[in-house]
mmCIF file with all atom_site columns, C-alpha atoms in Angstrom:
data_model
loop_
_atom_site.group_PDB
_atom_site.id
_atom_site.type_symbol
_atom_site.label_atom_id
_atom_site.label_alt_id
_atom_site.label_comp_id
_atom_site.label_asym_id
_atom_site.label_entity_id
_atom_site.label_seq_id
_atom_site.pdbx_PDB_ins_code
_atom_site.Cartn_x
_atom_site.Cartn_y
_atom_site.Cartn_z
_atom_site.occupancy
_atom_site.B_iso_or_equiv
_atom_site.pdbx_formal_charge
_atom_site.auth_seq_id
_atom_site.auth_comp_id
_atom_site.auth_asym_id
_atom_site.auth_atom_id
_atom_site.pdbx_PDB_model_num
ATOM 1  C CA . MET A 1 1  ? 69.875 19.899 86.309 1.00 58.00 ? 256 MET A CA 1
ATOM 2  C CA . PRO A 1 2  ? 66.836 17.699 85.541 1.00 63.00 ? 257 PRO A CA 1
ATOM 3  C CA . LYS A 1 3  ? 64.388 16.838 88.264 1.00 69.00 ? 258 LYS A CA 1
ATOM 4  C CA . ARG A 1 4  ? 64.339 13.433 89.882 1.00 70.00 ? 259 ARG A CA 1
ATOM 5  C CA . THR A 1 5  ? 62.000 10.735 88.520 1.00 74.00 ? 260 THR A CA 1
ATOM 6  C CA . TYR A 1 6  ? 59.003 9.936  90.716 1.00 74.00 ? 261 TYR A CA 1
ATOM 7  C CA . PRO A 1 7  ? 56.289 7.246  90.478 1.00 77.00 ? 262 PRO A CA 1
ATOM 8  C CA . LYS A 1 8  ? 53.683 9.942  89.771 1.00 80.00 ? 263 LYS A CA 1
ATOM 9  C CA . ASP A 1 9  ? 55.549 10.610 86.513 1.00 78.00 ? 264 ASP A CA 1
ATOM 10 C CA . ALA A 1 10 ? 53.965 7.380  85.228 1.00 81.00 ? 265 ALA A CA 1
ATOM 11 C CA . LEU A 1 11 ? 50.923 9.482  84.364 1.00 82.00 ? 266 LEU A CA 1
ATOM 12 C CA . LEU A 1 12 ? 52.977 11.160 81.647 1.00 80.00 ? 267 LEU A CA 1
ATOM 13 C CA . ILE A 1 13 ? 53.622 7.885  79.813 1.00 82.00 ? 268 ILE A CA 1
ATOM 14 C CA . GLU A 1 14 ? 51.329 7.352  76.839 1.00 83.00 ? 269 GLU A CA 1
ATOM 15 C CA . GLN A 1 15 ? 53.571 5.100  74.738 1.00 83.00 ? 270 GLN A CA 1
ATOM 16 C CA . ALA A 1 16 ? 56.481 2.833  75.597 1.00 79.00 ? 271 ALA A CA 1
ATOM 17 C CA . ALA A 1 17 ? 58.890 5.262  73.910 1.00 80.00 ? 272 ALA A CA 1
ATOM 18 C CA . ASP A 1 18 ? 57.895 7.949  76.425 1.00 80.00 ? 273 ASP A CA 1
ATOM 19 C CA . LEU A 1 19 ? 59.589 5.947  79.183 1.00 80.00 ? 274 LEU A CA 1
ATOM 20 C CA . GLU A 1 20 ? 63.033 6.784  77.785 1.00 79.00 ? 275 GLU A CA 1
ATOM 21 C CA . GLU A 1 21 ? 62.264 10.511 77.775 1.00 79.00 ? 276 GLU A CA 1
ATOM 22 C CA . ILE A 1 22 ? 60.725 10.675 81.226 1.00 79.00 ? 277 ILE A CA 1
ATOM 23 C CA . VAL A 1 23 ? 63.398 8.789  83.157 1.00 79.00 ? 278 VAL A CA 1
ATOM 24 C CA . LYS A 1 24 ? 66.125 11.210 84.180 1.00 73.00 ? 279 LYS A CA 1
ATOM 25 C CA . ASP A 1 25 ? 68.920 10.598 86.652 1.00 72.00 ? 280 ASP A CA 1
ATOM 26 C CA . LYS A 1 26 ? 69.934 13.999 87.913 1.00 70.00 ? 281 LYS A CA 1
ATOM 27 C CA . ARG A 1 27 ? 73.099 12.540 89.418 1.00 73.00 ? 282 ARG A CA 1
ATOM 28 C CA . ALA A 1 28 ? 74.215 10.565 86.341 1.00 69.00 ? 283 ALA A CA 1
ATOM 29 C CA . ASP A 1 29 ? 77.422 12.562 86.011 1.00 73.00 ? 284 ASP A CA 1
ATOM 30 C CA . TRP A 1 30 ? 78.330 11.918 89.646 1.00 80.00 ? 285 TRP A CA 1
ATOM 31 C CA . ARG A 1 31 ? 78.130 8.125  89.402 1.00 77.00 ? 286 ARG A CA 1
ATOM 32 C CA . ALA A 1 32 ? 81.435 6.303  89.695 1.00 79.00 ? 287 ALA A CA 1
ATOM 33 C CA . THR A 1 33 ? 80.992 4.280  86.505 1.00 85.00 ? 288 THR A CA 1
ATOM 34 C CA . GLY A 1 34 ? 78.685 4.166  83.531 1.00 79.00 ? 289 GLY A CA 1
ATOM 35 C CA . ALA A 1 35 ? 77.481 0.751  84.664 1.00 85.00 ? 290 ALA A CA 1
ATOM 36 C CA . LYS A 1 36 ? 76.179 2.201  87.923 1.00 85.00 ? 291 LYS A CA 1
ATOM 37 C CA . ALA A 1 37 ? 74.373 4.965  86.046 1.00 81.00 ? 292 ALA A CA 1
ATOM 38 C CA . ARG A 1 38 ? 72.713 2.421  83.716 1.00 84.00 ? 293 ARG A CA 1
ATOM 39 C CA . ARG A 1 39 ? 71.705 0.297  86.700 1.00 88.00 ? 294 ARG A CA 1
ATOM 40 C CA . ARG A 1 40 ? 70.109 3.304  88.359 1.00 84.00 ? 295 ARG A CA 1
ATOM 41 C CA . GLN A 1 41 ? 68.222 4.175  85.160 1.00 85.00 ? 296 GLN A CA 1
ATOM 42 C CA . ARG A 1 42 ? 66.940 0.605  85.011 1.00 89.00 ? 297 ARG A CA 1
ATOM 43 C CA . ARG A 1 43 ? 65.633 0.939  88.568 1.00 89.00 ? 298 ARG A CA 1
ATOM 44 C CA . TYR A 1 44 ? 63.829 4.188  87.724 1.00 86.00 ? 299 TYR A CA 1
ATOM 45 C CA . LYS A 1 45 ? 62.241 2.548  84.669 1.00 88.00 ? 300 LYS A CA 1
ATOM 46 C CA . THR A 1 46 ? 61.166 -0.473 86.706 1.00 90.00 ? 301 THR A CA 1
ATOM 47 C CA . LEU A 1 47 ? 59.620 1.811  89.313 1.00 88.00 ? 302 LEU A CA 1
ATOM 48 C CA . LEU A 1 48 ? 57.571 3.597  86.656 1.00 87.00 ? 303 LEU A CA 1
ATOM 49 C CA . ILE A 1 49 ? 56.493 0.343  85.009 1.00 87.00 ? 304 ILE A CA 1
ATOM 50 C CA . GLN A 1 50 ? 55.336 -1.021 88.364 1.00 90.00 ? 305 GLN A CA 1
ATOM 51 C CA . GLN A 1 51 ? 53.332 2.149  88.921 1.00 87.00 ? 306 GLN A CA 1
ATOM 52 C CA . LEU A 1 52 ? 51.709 1.778  85.493 1.00 85.00 ? 307 LEU A CA 1
ATOM 53 C CA . VAL A 1 53 ? 50.710 -1.800 86.299 1.00 88.00 ? 308 VAL A CA 1
ATOM 54 C CA . LYS A 1 54 ? 49.377 -0.723 89.681 1.00 87.00 ? 309 LYS A CA 1
ATOM 55 C CA . ASP A 1 55 ? 47.285 2.015  88.038 1.00 82.00 ? 310 ASP A CA 1
ATOM 56 C CA . GLY A 1 56 ? 45.971 -0.470 85.494 1.00 80.00 ? 311 GLY A CA 1
ATOM 57 C CA . GLY A 1 57 ? 47.608 1.261  82.554 1.00 55.00 ? 312 GLY A CA 1
ATOM 58 C CA . GLU A 1 58 ? 45.051 4.068  82.616 1.00 59.00 ? 313 GLU A CA 1
ATOM 59 C CA . THR A 1 59 ? 45.964 7.346  80.964 1.00 55.00 ? 314 THR A CA 1
ATOM 60 C CA . ASP A 1 60 ? 44.213 10.691 80.708 1.00 56.00 ? 315 ASP A CA 1
ATOM 61 C CA . ALA A 1 61 ? 42.815 9.660  77.305 1.00 51.00 ? 316 ALA A CA 1
ATOM 62 C CA . GLY A 1 62 ? 40.806 6.831  78.863 1.00 49.00 ? 317 GLY A CA 1
ATOM 63 C CA . ASP A 1 63 ? 37.624 7.523  76.881 1.00 49.00 ? 318 ASP A CA 1
ATOM 64 C CA . MET A 1 64 ? 39.036 6.198  73.601 1.00 46.00 ? 319 MET A CA 1
ATOM 65 C CA . ALA A 1 65 ? 37.210 2.855  73.879 1.00 44.00 ? 320 ALA A CA 1
#
């Protein structure tokens, strides 16, 4: 079973495509409908995006400029 997605996981995002890989809903199979699972995934993604904005979009490779 995958681990739950947390805001600190935003540090692992380097490219927009990474968002799809990082967001995991460990209870996806337990959801009543597929629509509810997709809604939950959208909330996880929004949470991570908000964290990225809050952090200023900084990544570990910040000395590229």
